[in-house]
Short mmCIF file of C-alpha atoms in Angstrom, two decimals:
data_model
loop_
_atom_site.label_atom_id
_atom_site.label_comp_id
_atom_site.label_asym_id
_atom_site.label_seq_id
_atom_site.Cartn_x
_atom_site.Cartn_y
_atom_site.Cartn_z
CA UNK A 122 102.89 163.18 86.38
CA UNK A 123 102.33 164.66 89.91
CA UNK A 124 103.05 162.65 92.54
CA UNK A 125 101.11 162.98 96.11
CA UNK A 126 104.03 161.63 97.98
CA UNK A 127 101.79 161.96 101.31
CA UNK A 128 99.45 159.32 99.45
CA UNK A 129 102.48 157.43 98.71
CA UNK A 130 103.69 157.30 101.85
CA UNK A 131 100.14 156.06 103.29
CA UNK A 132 100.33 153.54 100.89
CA UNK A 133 103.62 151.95 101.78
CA UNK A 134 102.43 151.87 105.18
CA UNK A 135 99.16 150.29 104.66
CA UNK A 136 101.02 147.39 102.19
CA UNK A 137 103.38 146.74 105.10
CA UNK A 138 101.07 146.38 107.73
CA UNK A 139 99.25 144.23 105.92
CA UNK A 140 102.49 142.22 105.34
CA UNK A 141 103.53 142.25 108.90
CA UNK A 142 100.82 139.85 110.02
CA UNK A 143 101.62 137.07 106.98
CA UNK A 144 105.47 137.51 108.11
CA UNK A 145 105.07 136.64 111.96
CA UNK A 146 102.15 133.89 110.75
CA UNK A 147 105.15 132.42 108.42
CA UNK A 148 107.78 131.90 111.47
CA UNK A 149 105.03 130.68 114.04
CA UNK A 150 104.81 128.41 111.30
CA UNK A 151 108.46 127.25 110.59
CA UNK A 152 108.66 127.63 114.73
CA UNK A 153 105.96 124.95 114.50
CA UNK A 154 107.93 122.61 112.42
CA UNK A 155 110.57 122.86 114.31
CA UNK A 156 108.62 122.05 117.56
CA UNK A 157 106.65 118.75 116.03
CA UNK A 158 109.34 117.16 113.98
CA UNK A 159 111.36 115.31 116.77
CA UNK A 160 107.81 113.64 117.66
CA UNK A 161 106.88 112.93 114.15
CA UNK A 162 110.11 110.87 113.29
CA UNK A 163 111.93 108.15 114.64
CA UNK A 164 115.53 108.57 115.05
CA UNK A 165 116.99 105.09 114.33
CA UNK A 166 114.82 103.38 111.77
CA UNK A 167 118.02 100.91 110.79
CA UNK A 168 118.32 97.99 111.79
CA UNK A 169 114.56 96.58 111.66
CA UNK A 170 114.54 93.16 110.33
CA UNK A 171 110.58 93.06 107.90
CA UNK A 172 108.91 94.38 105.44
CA UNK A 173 106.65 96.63 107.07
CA UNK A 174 109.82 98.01 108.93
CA UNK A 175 111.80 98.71 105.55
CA UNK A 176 108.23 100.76 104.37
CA UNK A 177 108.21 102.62 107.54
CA UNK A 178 111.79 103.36 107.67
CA UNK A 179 111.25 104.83 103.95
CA UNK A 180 108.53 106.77 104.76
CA UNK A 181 109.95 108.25 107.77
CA UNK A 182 112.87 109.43 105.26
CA UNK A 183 110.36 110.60 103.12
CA UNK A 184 108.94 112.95 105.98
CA UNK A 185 111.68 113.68 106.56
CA UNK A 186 112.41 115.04 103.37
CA UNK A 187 109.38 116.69 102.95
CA UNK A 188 109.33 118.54 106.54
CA UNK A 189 113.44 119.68 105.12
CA UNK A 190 111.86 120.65 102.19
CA UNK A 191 108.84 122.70 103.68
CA UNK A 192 111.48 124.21 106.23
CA UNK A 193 113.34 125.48 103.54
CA UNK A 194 110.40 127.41 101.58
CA UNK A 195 109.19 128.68 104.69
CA UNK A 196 112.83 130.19 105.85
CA UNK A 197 112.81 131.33 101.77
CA UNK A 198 109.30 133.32 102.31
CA UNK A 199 110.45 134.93 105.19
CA UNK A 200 113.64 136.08 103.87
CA UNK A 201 111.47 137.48 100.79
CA UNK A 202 108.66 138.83 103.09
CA UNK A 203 110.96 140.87 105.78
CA UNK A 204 112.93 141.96 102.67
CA UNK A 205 109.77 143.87 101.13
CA UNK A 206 108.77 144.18 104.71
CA UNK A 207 112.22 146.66 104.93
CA UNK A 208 111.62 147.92 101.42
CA UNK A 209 107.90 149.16 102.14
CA UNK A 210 109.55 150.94 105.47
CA UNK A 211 112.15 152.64 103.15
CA UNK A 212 109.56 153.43 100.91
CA UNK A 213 107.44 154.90 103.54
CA UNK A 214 110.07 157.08 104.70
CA UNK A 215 111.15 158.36 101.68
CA UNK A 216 107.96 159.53 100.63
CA UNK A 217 107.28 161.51 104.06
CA UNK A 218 110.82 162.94 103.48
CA UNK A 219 109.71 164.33 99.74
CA UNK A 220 106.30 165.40 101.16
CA UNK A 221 107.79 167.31 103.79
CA UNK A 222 110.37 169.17 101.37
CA UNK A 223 110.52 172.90 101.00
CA UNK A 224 108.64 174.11 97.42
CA UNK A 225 110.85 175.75 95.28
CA UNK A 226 110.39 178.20 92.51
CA UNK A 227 110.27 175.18 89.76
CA UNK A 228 108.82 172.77 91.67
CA UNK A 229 105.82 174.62 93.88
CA UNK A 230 104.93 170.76 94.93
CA UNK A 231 108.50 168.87 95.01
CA UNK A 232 106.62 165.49 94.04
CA UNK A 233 105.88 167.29 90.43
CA UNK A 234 107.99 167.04 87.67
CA UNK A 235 110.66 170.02 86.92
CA UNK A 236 109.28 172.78 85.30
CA UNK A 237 112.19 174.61 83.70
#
């Protein structure tokens, strides 16, 4: 199979610019979080004395929770996104590196397969 590392390389390139966009968009987002949680929950929720206090006080926890849990994922995707984000770059630069290589007298193109 001949390999057009040149095309490769292009490839890689075009894949991780199109990841680079989703990667920033996923820590504006976590930033976000980050930002609106100390607005969205009550620190002391103890304490209150009714019935509609005990629900709210649960369902603050349960935001809570939830915005823990959400943090988490989004930390998670970013991790996984920079990671192919750095494996698309080594990618990219390993093809350019083949497609630049000297020919030699088994391989006239040194993406193709040894002919010996």
């Amino acid at each position: 199979m001949l390999i057009d590392h040149e095309w490769a390389a292009t490839l890689a390139a075009r894949r991780r610019e199109m990841l680079e966009p989703e990667l920033l968009a996923l820590r504006v987002l976590r930033a976000e979080i980050a930002c609106v949680r100390p607005g969205l929950l009550v620190e002391r929720v103890e304490g209150w004395q009714s019935l509609a206090g005990d629900r709210y006080a649960d369902l603050m926890r349960d935001l809570a929770g939830a915005l823990a849990d959400a943090e988490t994922e989004l930390e998670r995707a970013e991790r996984e996104a920079q990671a192919a984000v750095l494996a698309l770059e080594e990618a990219e630069a390993t093809a350019r590196r083949l497609a630049m290589a000297p020919p030699t007298p088994h391989r006239p193109n040194p993406g193709a397969p040894w002919v010996g």
